[in-house]
Structure formats: C-alpha cells, structure tokens
Amino acid sequence: MIFKFPIKPVLVLLFLSQFAVGPIFAQSIYSYQFYQKLNTDIYSTKNNEHTSLRPFLLNDSISNSAIDSLLNYRFDEKSHSAAYNKLFNSHLIDIKTPRSTFYADLLPDFSVGRDFSGHKTTGLGSMGLQIGGTISKKLQYYVSGYVSRASFSDYMNNYINQVGIIPGQAYARYPGKSSYDWSYISASVSYTPMKYLTVSAGRDKTFIGDGYRSLLLSDYASPYPFFKLTGTLGNVRYMAMWTYMNDPATTSQYQIDRKKFGVFHYLDWSVNKRLSIGFFENIMGFYTDDNGAKRPFDFNYINPVIFMKPVNNTANNPDKSLLGITSKYKINDNLTVYGQFALNEFRAKDFFSSNGSFGNKYGWQLGVRGSNLLKVKGLNYLLETNSAKPYTYASRSAISNYSSNGEPLAHPWGGNFREVLGLLNYTYKRFDFSGEVDYGRYGYDINGLNYGKNIFKIYTDPARFLGNYTGQGLTTNMIYLEGKVAFLVNPKYNLRLELGGIFRNEKNDAFTNRATLITFGLRSSFRNIYNDLTAPGISR
C-alpha cells in the first residue's frame, strides 16, 4: 500500500498558526495510571484519535469524553448529603455560571514508609492547591502548587545529592541531614477563538509518544516555561513549542548556572483508523557558551516550520538537534503496537557499519499496550523495551545537552542503557490495582572515563572512539518491582488512600544497592512521580 503524505493540511496548519489559537484541556493530567484507563476508548479501531501528544486537547471529543467520565464517575446512584458529595464526588469549591466556571481543591499528599534494606523510616508531607476554570468558552486556566518535605530511601538520596533536584519536581533544599524541602508549581492558560488551533503558555511539561517512556520528550524533568501552538486539521496534528530552561551548576561541568532554550516541532499523521506516524524535531540552544561568551538569539528559530536542521546547519550553529519518528498500529480494539526512533547524529559510514563508533547516537522503543487482558474487563497492560546507545542525548557543548534543570528531557536513565518493562492496571469500583516490573542494564563511568551514560558530559571526549556498545563501562543490572493498591476517595482530584511496595536491586562488580520499601498514605494529584530511576553517575 502506498501512502501519500498530507502536504496540503500541513501547509494550511502552518499558515493558520501565524494568527490563530485554540483550546487545550484545562486540567494538566500526566498520571500514567490514569491514562491507562482510557485505553478502551482512545485506542479503539473505530476512531483515529491523536494519542501521542499529552496533555490531550479539549477539542478531542473522544479522549475528553473518556476523561470526563472518570473525573465525574459516581460509584452509586443514591442521593447523598452535600457534605458527602463534597468529600467524595465534587471539587472543594465548584462555581458554574452561564459564562464561566471556577474550581479549587486542596491537594494533600502524605505518606509514611519503611525502607527495610536501609533500616530507616521514610515519609512525605506535602500540601498542595489547584485552581482552574474557564471564562466564556474560549479562555481556560489551570494552576497547581505544592510545598513539601520528605525523607527518602538511600537510592533516592543518592540521586538527589548528585543532581540537587527532587526527581521531576524542583530544587532540593536541605533543612536536615536526612530530609529535603522543595516547592513545586505548574500553570497553563489558553485562549480559543477558533477550533482548529491551540496556543497555550505557562510552566508545565509535554509528553510525546504512546508508551510509558518517551525517547523524544517525556514528562520526567521538572516543569519549564513554554509557549506552545498546536493545530489539528483533518487527520493531521502539528505542534510547535518554545521553552526556556535551566542548566544548573549541580550538573554543569563548569559549575555555573546558565539558561538555555528549546524549540520543539511534532507532526502526527493519522493515516487511517489503525495506523499513525509522527515526525519530531528539537533544537537546544543557549545564550552563554562554555567560555562565557554571550551569543544572540537566532530568530530563525521563531519559524514554526518543522525540520529546521538545514537552517541549523547553514548558520554554522553549535546548537544541538534531535530528530525522531513515532508510530502506532492498532491490531484490534484491545491490542496496539507502538514505537519510537530518536536520532542524535547521523554519519552514514558509521551508522551502517558495526564498528561501534561513538558517533552512532540513537535510541529506539518498541511496545504493545491494550485493555481487557485475558478477557478481564478493565485489565489494562503494557509491555515495552527501550534502548539508547552510549552518548545519545549528549552534546559537543556542555550546556546544549538534551536536559532541563539538571535532568534528562527524554528517558530518565540518560544514555547507554537497555530496558524491558511491563505494567498492569485494574480498577474495581473504588479500588485501583497497579504493578510494574522493570529490568534494565546500563553502564556507569569508571576510571575517570566517559562511557556514555552521563548526558552532561561532552561526547567529543569518549572513553574510546570505536568499539562502543550499550552497557559498556561499569556494567550494571537493575531489577525494579512496584505494586500499589489504592482506594479512590474523590475522582475529581485523584484523592486516594494508597498502599505501595517497592523492591529495587542494582548490582555490578563494584557495589550492590538494594531497597525494599513499603509506604502508606493519603495521596492526590495527577502527576507522574517516577521512582524507577538510576543514579545519573555524575560523581562516580
């Protein structure tokens, strides 16, 4: 079968993008457990929903109808008191008028745990607030924030002490030897004069892909300021986003705080109701180079047209580029195959040989996902493998690596790794059951040499120029198991009582790190909080 690329819709979208805007879903939802519950609706062969760009848009009728049904789910049809409904079914404050809406909720996030391997008690004390609403049908806004203090298990402490960042959230402050303080805030606003395009701005995250991980752009790193334009015309969706990011001293080779920017383009083409293909491009730029010299902003980057690499090349620009492809194919209503390919640099001579050149910097993903596993209604599943060559996401300039605020923008593990993981999720009335199994192999730097895991080191000084392979260096194996049982108290803001357990074993020839952790708490929010991490290897 021959597919014709939809050139005309793309050109129309690019033309309209110069002066038009449109809606987004008002509430930022990233929780993968929540998204798994949408499998039956959004991965149905009866529609061609755009699923690889999150958060979803408000004018995605299928995905937002499914989201609304989860947020407004009533566990019984009985009449209850106002106090009961406020606690179990509605926002703390919920105001609706003919021209506007407003809601607000307190977001408690408290837990206590025991790390049996480290012989220590862990705990999280966090209080948050979310507000959101609409003005007419065109202006939408959402803000959430948390003030938190926590004591973590040893492997998380190792990560935080190396990076200086609470994973995916904010800078860590150290009020005591065994605890951390931090504040977290995200916000977005959008305006909607027409249905075709979306413009939004704020401080938040974006995820590209159909998997649990993304090798292109994930929701792992902490929120960053952005300006985003997204358009949908027919079966084509196009996003252009400009971001302002930090390069903190904790991960900088030059131990100074600097600023950088990212330009992101993504085009998703639903070929038909089963097949979709996406094209991704990123350029990371900076204002101050490694020698401290200031450089002006290149206004070519304001152009929203995808595939700017030729512009980047003709300007002899040191800014880093990343290209990628995504795809998915729905085999049936309960089974979808998906994948990604990320290309950091292409040298044909090395790429098509087996010489193990340090210049072969790419990553790939392959996975299957679906619902009703073993004909059990609501049993959602995912099986995925990810791999990134050594030095992928690194750059020849320390500041232009693929990161924000000291953390990777793609896979949390950086480069030089392979991973196989599986996820299950099942919901019965108010009870939610979830599990994760993850096996990974990666290579830490040893003997002062750069073996390619740490993306914050420049790749032009590798441990070797040829003969590189995935997992080289201090080859390390990790097994990660996590299970959760939750009782949903209020679906509006995902308030739940949650019992969780983690087993993590990281082993190589130099050390063995083990964590066996049980936690219980009152949790809320729709954020992804990743615990399946490896140490970045900055100080090894």
Coordinates of N, CA and C in Angstrom, one line a residue, residues 54-229:
R54 N 0.6 14.6 24.8 CA -0.1 14.8 26.0 C 0.4 16.0 26.7
P55 N -0.4 16.8 27.4 CA -1.9 16.6 27.6 C -2.7 16.6 26.4
F56 N -3.9 16.0 26.4 CA -4.8 16.0 25.3 C -5.4 17.4 25.1
L57 N -5.9 17.6 23.9 CA -6.6 18.9 23.7 C -8.1 18.8 24.1
L58 N -8.6 19.9 24.4 CA -10.0 20.0 24.8 C -11.0 19.6 23.7
N59 N -10.6 19.9 22.4 CA -11.5 19.6 21.3 C -11.3 18.1 20.8
D60 N -10.5 17.3 21.5 CA -10.5 15.9 21.3 C -11.7 15.2 22.0
S61 N -12.8 15.1 21.2 CA -14.1 14.7 21.9 C -14.0 13.4 22.5
I62 N -13.3 12.4 21.9 CA -13.3 11.1 22.4 C -12.5 11.0 23.7
S63 N -11.2 11.5 23.7 CA -10.4 11.4 24.8 C -11.0 12.2 26.0
N64 N -11.5 13.4 25.7 CA -12.0 14.2 26.8 C -13.4 13.7 27.3
S65 N -14.1 13.0 26.5 CA -15.3 12.4 27.0 C -14.9 11.3 27.9
A66 N -13.9 10.5 27.6 CA -13.4 9.4 28.5 C -12.8 10.0 29.8
I67 N -12.1 11.1 29.7 CA -11.5 11.7 30.9 C -12.7 12.3 31.8
D68 N -13.6 12.9 31.2 CA -14.8 13.4 31.9 C -15.5 12.3 32.7
S69 N -15.7 11.2 32.0 CA -16.4 10.1 32.7 C -15.6 9.6 33.9
L70 N -14.3 9.6 33.8 CA -13.5 9.2 35.0 C -13.5 10.2 36.1
L71 N -13.4 11.5 35.7 CA -13.4 12.6 36.7 C -14.8 12.7 37.4
N72 N -15.8 12.4 36.7 CA -17.2 12.6 37.2 C -17.9 11.2 37.6
Y73 N -17.1 10.2 37.7 CA -17.6 8.9 38.0 C -18.4 8.9 39.3
R74 N -19.6 8.4 39.3 CA -20.4 8.2 40.5 C -20.4 6.7 40.9
F75 N -20.1 6.4 42.1 CA -19.9 5.0 42.5 C -21.3 4.4 42.8
D76 N -22.3 5.2 43.0 CA -23.7 4.7 43.2 C -24.6 5.7 42.7
E77 N -25.9 5.4 42.6 CA -26.9 6.3 42.1 C -27.8 6.8 43.3
K78 N -27.3 6.7 44.5 CA -28.1 7.1 45.6 C -27.9 8.6 45.8
S79 N -28.9 9.2 46.5 CA -28.8 10.6 46.9 C -28.0 10.7 48.2
H80 N -27.1 11.7 48.2 CA -26.3 11.9 49.4 C -26.3 13.3 49.8
S81 N -25.9 13.5 51.0 CA -25.9 14.9 51.6 C -24.8 15.7 50.9
A82 N -24.9 17.1 51.1 CA -24.0 18.0 50.5 C -22.5 17.7 51.0
A83 N -22.4 17.4 52.3 CA -21.1 17.1 52.8 C -20.5 15.8 52.2
Y84 N -21.3 14.8 52.0 CA -20.8 13.6 51.4 C -20.4 13.8 50.0
N85 N -21.2 14.6 49.2 CA -20.8 14.8 47.8 C -19.5 15.7 47.8
K86 N -19.4 16.6 48.7 CA -18.2 17.5 48.7 C -16.9 16.6 49.0
L87 N -17.0 15.6 49.8 CA -15.9 14.8 50.2 C -15.6 13.8 49.1
F88 N -16.6 13.2 48.5 CA -16.4 12.0 47.7 C -16.6 12.3 46.2
N89 N -17.3 13.3 45.8 CA -17.8 13.4 44.4 C -17.5 14.7 43.7
S90 N -17.1 15.8 44.4 CA -17.0 17.1 43.8 C -15.8 17.8 44.3
H91 N -15.5 19.0 43.6 CA -14.4 19.9 44.0 C -14.8 20.5 45.3
L92 N -13.7 21.0 46.0 CA -14.0 21.7 47.3 C -14.7 23.0 47.1
I93 N -14.4 23.7 46.0 CA -15.1 24.9 45.6 C -15.4 24.6 44.1
D94 N -16.7 24.8 43.7 CA -17.1 24.5 42.4 C -18.2 25.5 42.0
I95 N -17.8 26.5 41.2 CA -18.8 27.5 40.8 C -19.0 27.5 39.3
K96 N -20.3 27.5 38.9 CA -20.6 27.5 37.5 C -21.6 28.6 37.2
T97 N -21.3 29.4 36.2 CA -22.3 30.5 35.8 C -22.5 30.3 34.3
P98 N -23.4 31.0 33.7 CA -23.6 30.8 32.2 C -22.4 31.1 31.4
R99 N -21.5 32.0 31.9 CA -20.3 32.4 31.1 C -19.0 31.9 31.7
S100 N -18.9 31.3 32.8 CA -17.6 31.0 33.4 C -17.8 29.8 34.4
T101 N -16.7 29.2 34.7 CA -16.6 28.1 35.7 C -15.3 28.4 36.5
F102 N -15.4 27.9 37.8 CA -14.2 28.0 38.6 C -14.2 26.9 39.6
Y103 N -13.1 26.2 39.8 CA -13.0 25.2 40.9 C -11.7 25.3 41.6
A104 N -11.6 24.8 42.8 CA -10.4 24.8 43.6 C -10.4 23.6 44.6
D105 N -9.3 23.1 44.8 CA -9.1 21.9 45.7 C -7.8 22.0 46.5
L106 N -7.9 21.6 47.7 CA -6.7 21.3 48.5 C -6.2 19.9 48.1
L107 N -4.9 19.8 47.9 CA -4.3 18.5 47.5 C -3.3 18.0 48.5
P108 N -3.9 17.2 49.5 CA -3.0 16.6 50.5 C -2.2 15.5 49.9
D109 N -0.9 15.3 50.3 CA -0.1 14.3 49.8 C 0.8 13.9 50.9
F110 N 0.4 12.9 51.7 CA 1.1 12.5 52.9 C 1.3 11.0 52.9
S111 N 2.5 10.6 53.2 CA 2.7 9.1 53.3 C 3.9 8.9 54.3
V112 N 3.9 7.6 54.8 CA 4.9 7.2 55.7 C 5.4 5.8 55.2
G113 N 6.6 5.5 55.3 CA 7.1 4.2 54.8 C 8.3 3.7 55.6
R114 N 8.6 2.5 55.3 CA 9.8 1.8 55.9 C 10.7 1.2 54.9
D115 N 11.9 1.6 54.8 CA 12.9 1.0 54.0 C 13.7 0.0 54.8
F116 N 13.3 -1.3 54.5 CA 13.9 -2.4 55.3 C 15.3 -2.6 55.0
S117 N 15.7 -2.4 53.8 CA 17.1 -2.6 53.4 C 18.0 -1.5 54.0
G118 N 17.5 -0.3 54.1 CA 18.3 0.8 54.7 C 18.1 1.0 56.1
H119 N 17.1 0.2 56.7 CA 16.8 0.3 58.1 C 16.5 1.7 58.5
K120 N 15.5 2.3 57.8 CA 15.2 3.7 58.1 C 13.7 3.9 57.7
T121 N 13.1 4.9 58.4 CA 11.7 5.3 58.1 C 11.7 6.5 57.1
T122 N 10.9 6.3 56.1 CA 10.7 7.4 55.1 C 9.4 8.1 55.3
G123 N 9.3 9.3 54.7 CA 8.0 10.0 54.8 C 7.9 11.1 53.9
L124 N 6.7 11.5 53.6 CA 6.4 12.6 52.7 C 5.3 13.5 53.3
G125 N 5.5 14.7 53.5 CA 4.5 15.7 54.0 C 4.4 16.8 53.0
S126 N 3.2 16.8 52.3 CA 3.1 17.8 51.2 C 1.6 18.3 51.2
M127 N 1.5 19.6 51.0 CA 0.2 20.2 50.9 C 0.1 21.0 49.6
G128 N -0.9 20.8 48.8 CA -1.0 21.4 47.5 C -2.3 22.1 47.3
L129 N -2.4 22.9 46.3 CA -3.6 23.6 45.9 C -3.7 23.7 44.4
Q130 N -4.9 23.4 43.9 CA -5.1 23.5 42.5 C -6.4 24.4 42.3
I131 N -6.3 25.3 41.3 CA -7.4 26.1 40.8 C -7.5 26.0 39.3
G132 N -8.7 26.1 38.8 CA -8.8 26.1 37.4 C -10.2 26.6 37.0
G133 N -10.4 26.8 35.7 CA -11.7 27.3 35.3 C -11.7 27.8 33.8
T134 N -12.8 28.3 33.5 CA -13.0 28.9 32.1 C -13.7 30.2 32.2
I135 N -13.4 31.1 31.2 CA -14.1 32.3 31.1 C -14.7 32.3 29.6
S136 N -16.0 32.4 29.5 CA -16.7 32.0 28.3 C -16.3 30.6 27.9
K137 N -16.3 30.4 26.6 CA -15.8 29.1 26.1 C -14.5 29.1 25.5
K138 N -13.8 30.3 25.7 CA -12.6 30.5 25.0 C -11.3 30.5 25.9
L139 N -11.4 31.1 27.1 CA -10.3 31.2 27.9 C -10.3 30.2 29.0
Q140 N -9.2 29.5 29.2 CA -9.1 28.4 30.2 C -7.8 28.6 30.9
Y141 N -7.8 28.2 32.2 CA -6.6 28.3 33.0 C -6.5 27.2 34.0
Y142 N -5.3 26.9 34.5 CA -5.1 25.9 35.5 C -3.8 26.2 36.2
V143 N -3.8 26.1 37.5 CA -2.6 26.3 38.4 C -2.6 25.3 39.5
S144 N -1.5 24.7 39.7 CA -1.3 23.8 40.9 C 0.0 24.0 41.5
G145 N 0.1 23.9 42.8 CA 1.4 24.0 43.5 C 1.4 23.2 44.8
Y146 N 2.6 22.8 45.2 CA 2.8 22.1 46.4 C 4.0 22.6 47.2
V147 N 3.9 22.5 48.5 CA 5.0 22.8 49.4 C 5.2 21.5 50.1
S148 N 6.5 21.0 50.1 CA 6.7 19.6 50.5 C 8.0 19.5 51.3
R149 N 8.0 18.4 52.2 CA 9.2 18.0 52.9 C 9.2 16.4 52.9
A150 N 10.3 15.8 52.7 CA 10.3 14.4 52.7 C 11.7 13.8 53.1
S151 N 11.6 12.6 53.6 CA 12.8 11.7 53.8 C 12.7 10.5 52.9
F152 N 13.7 10.2 52.1 CA 13.7 9.2 51.1 C 14.5 8.0 51.5
S153 N 14.4 6.9 50.7 CA 15.3 5.8 50.8 C 16.7 6.2 50.2
D154 N 17.6 5.3 50.5 CA 19.0 5.7 50.2 C 19.3 5.9 48.7
Y155 N 18.6 5.1 47.8 CA 18.9 5.3 46.4 C 18.4 6.6 45.8
M156 N 17.2 7.1 46.4 CA 16.7 8.4 46.0 C 17.6 9.5 46.6
N157 N 18.1 9.3 47.8 CA 19.0 10.3 48.4 C 20.3 10.4 47.5
N158 N 20.8 9.3 47.0 CA 22.0 9.3 46.2 C 21.7 10.1 44.9
Y159 N 20.5 9.9 44.3 CA 20.2 10.7 43.1 C 20.1 12.2 43.5
I160 N 19.4 12.5 44.5 CA 19.1 14.0 44.8 C 20.4 14.6 45.2
N161 N 21.3 14.0 45.9 CA 22.6 14.6 46.3 C 23.5 14.8 45.1
Q162 N 23.4 14.0 44.1 CA 24.2 14.2 42.9 C 23.6 15.3 42.0
V163 N 22.3 15.3 41.9 CA 21.7 16.2 40.9 C 21.3 17.5 41.6
G164 N 20.9 17.5 42.8 CA 20.4 18.7 43.5 C 19.0 18.9 43.3
I165 N 18.3 18.0 42.6 CA 16.9 18.2 42.2 C 16.0 17.0 42.8
I166 N 14.9 17.3 43.3 CA 13.9 16.3 43.6 C 13.4 15.8 42.3
P167 N 13.5 14.5 42.0 CA 13.2 14.0 40.7 C 11.9 14.5 40.1
G168 N 12.1 15.2 38.9 CA 11.0 15.7 38.2 C 10.2 16.9 38.8
Q169 N 10.7 17.5 39.9 CA 9.9 18.5 40.6 C 10.6 19.8 40.7
A170 N 11.7 19.9 41.5 CA 12.2 21.2 41.9 C 13.6 21.1 42.5
Y171 N 14.2 22.2 42.8 CA 15.5 22.2 43.5 C 15.2 21.7 44.9
A172 N 16.2 21.0 45.4 CA 16.1 20.4 46.8 C 16.8 21.4 47.8
R173 N 16.1 21.6 48.9 CA 16.7 22.4 50.0 C 17.0 21.4 51.1
Y174 N 18.0 21.6 51.9 CA 18.5 20.6 52.9 C 18.3 21.2 54.3
P175 N 17.1 21.1 54.9 CA 16.9 21.5 56.3 C 17.5 20.6 57.3
G176 N 17.8 19.4 56.9 CA 18.4 18.4 57.9 C 19.2 17.4 57.1
K177 N 19.9 16.5 57.8 CA 20.8 15.6 57.2 C 20.0 14.5 56.4
S178 N 18.8 14.3 56.8 CA 18.1 13.2 56.2 C 16.7 13.6 55.6
S179 N 16.5 14.9 55.3 CA 15.3 15.3 54.7 C 15.5 16.5 53.8
Y180 N 14.5 16.7 52.9 CA 14.6 17.8 51.9 C 13.3 18.6 51.9
D181 N 13.4 19.8 51.6 CA 12.3 20.7 51.3 C 12.3 21.1 49.9
W182 N 11.1 21.3 49.3 CA 11.0 21.9 48.0 C 9.6 22.4 47.7
S183 N 9.5 23.2 46.7 CA 8.2 23.8 46.2 C 8.1 23.4 44.8
Y184 N 6.8 23.1 44.4 CA 6.5 22.7 43.0 C 5.3 23.5 42.5
I185 N 5.4 24.0 41.3 CA 4.3 24.8 40.7 C 4.2 24.5 39.2
S186 N 3.0 24.4 38.7 CA 2.8 24.3 37.3 C 1.5 25.2 37.0
A187 N 1.5 25.7 35.8 CA 0.4 26.6 35.4 C 0.3 26.7 33.9
S188 N -0.9 26.8 33.4 CA -1.1 27.0 31.9 C -2.4 27.8 31.7
V189 N -2.4 28.5 30.6 CA -3.5 29.3 30.2 C -3.7 29.1 28.6
S190 N -4.9 29.1 28.2 CA -5.1 29.0 26.7 C -6.3 29.9 26.3
Y191 N -6.3 30.3 25.0 CA -7.4 31.1 24.5 C -7.9 30.5 23.2
T192 N -9.2 30.5 23.0 CA -9.9 29.7 21.9 C -10.8 30.5 21.0
P193 N -10.3 31.2 20.0 CA -11.2 31.9 19.1 C -11.7 31.0 18.0
M194 N -11.0 29.9 17.7 CA -11.4 29.0 16.6 C -11.0 27.6 17.0
K195 N -11.6 26.6 16.4 CA -11.5 25.2 16.8 C -10.2 24.5 16.2
Y196 N -9.6 25.1 15.3 CA -8.5 24.4 14.6 C -7.2 24.4 15.3
L197 N -6.9 25.5 16.0 CA -5.5 25.6 16.5 C -5.6 25.9 18.0
T198 N -4.4 25.7 18.7 CA -4.3 25.9 20.1 C -3.1 26.7 20.4
V199 N -3.2 27.8 21.2 CA -2.0 28.4 21.7 C -2.1 28.4 23.2
S200 N -1.0 28.0 23.8 CA -1.0 28.0 25.3 C 0.3 28.4 25.8
A201 N 0.3 28.9 27.0 CA 1.6 29.3 27.6 C 1.5 29.0 29.1
G202 N 2.7 28.9 29.8 CA 2.7 28.6 31.2 C 4.0 28.0 31.6
R203 N 3.9 27.2 32.6 CA 5.0 26.4 33.2 C 4.5 25.0 33.4
D204 N 5.0 24.1 32.6 CA 4.4 22.7 32.7 C 5.3 21.8 31.9
K205 N 4.8 20.6 31.5 CA 5.5 19.6 30.8 C 4.7 19.2 29.6
T206 N 5.4 18.5 28.7 CA 4.7 17.9 27.5 C 5.3 16.5 27.3
F207 N 4.5 15.5 26.9 CA 4.9 14.2 26.6 C 4.6 13.8 25.2
I208 N 5.5 13.2 24.5 CA 5.3 12.7 23.1 C 5.6 11.2 23.1
G209 N 4.5 10.5 22.6 CA 4.7 9.0 22.5 C 3.4 8.3 23.0
D210 N 3.4 7.0 22.8 CA 2.3 6.2 23.2 C 2.7 5.2 24.3
G211 N 3.9 5.3 24.8 CA 4.4 4.4 25.8 C 4.5 5.0 27.2
Y212 N 5.1 4.2 28.1 CA 5.3 4.6 29.4 C 6.5 5.6 29.4
R213 N 7.6 5.2 28.7 CA 8.7 6.1 28.5 C 8.6 6.8 27.2
S214 N 9.3 7.9 27.0 CA 9.5 8.6 25.7 C 11.0 8.8 25.5
L215 N 11.4 8.4 24.3 CA 12.8 8.7 23.9 C 12.9 10.1 23.2
L216 N 11.8 10.8 23.0 CA 11.8 12.1 22.3 C 11.6 13.2 23.3
L217 N 10.4 13.2 24.0 CA 10.2 14.2 25.0 C 9.2 13.6 26.1
S218 N 9.7 13.5 27.3 CA 8.9 12.9 28.4 C 8.4 13.9 29.4
D219 N 7.7 13.5 30.4 CA 7.2 14.4 31.5 C 8.1 14.1 32.7
Y220 N 9.3 13.7 32.5 CA 10.2 13.4 33.6 C 10.8 14.6 34.3
A221 N 11.5 15.5 33.5 CA 12.1 16.7 34.1 C 11.1 17.6 34.7
S222 N 11.6 18.5 35.6 CA 10.7 19.4 36.3 C 10.1 20.4 35.3
P223 N 9.0 21.0 35.7 CA 8.3 21.9 34.7 C 9.2 23.1 34.3
Y224 N 8.9 23.6 33.1 CA 9.6 24.7 32.5 C 8.7 25.6 31.8
P225 N 9.1 26.9 31.7 CA 8.2 27.9 31.0 C 8.1 27.5 29.5
F226 N 7.0 27.7 28.9 CA 6.8 27.3 27.5 C 5.8 28.2 26.8
F227 N 5.9 28.2 25.5 CA 4.8 28.8 24.6 C 4.6 27.8 23.6
K228 N 3.3 27.3 23.4 CA 3.1 26.2 22.6 C 1.9 26.5 21.7
L229 N 2.0 26.1 20.4 CA 1.0 26.2 19.4 C 0.7 24.8 18.8

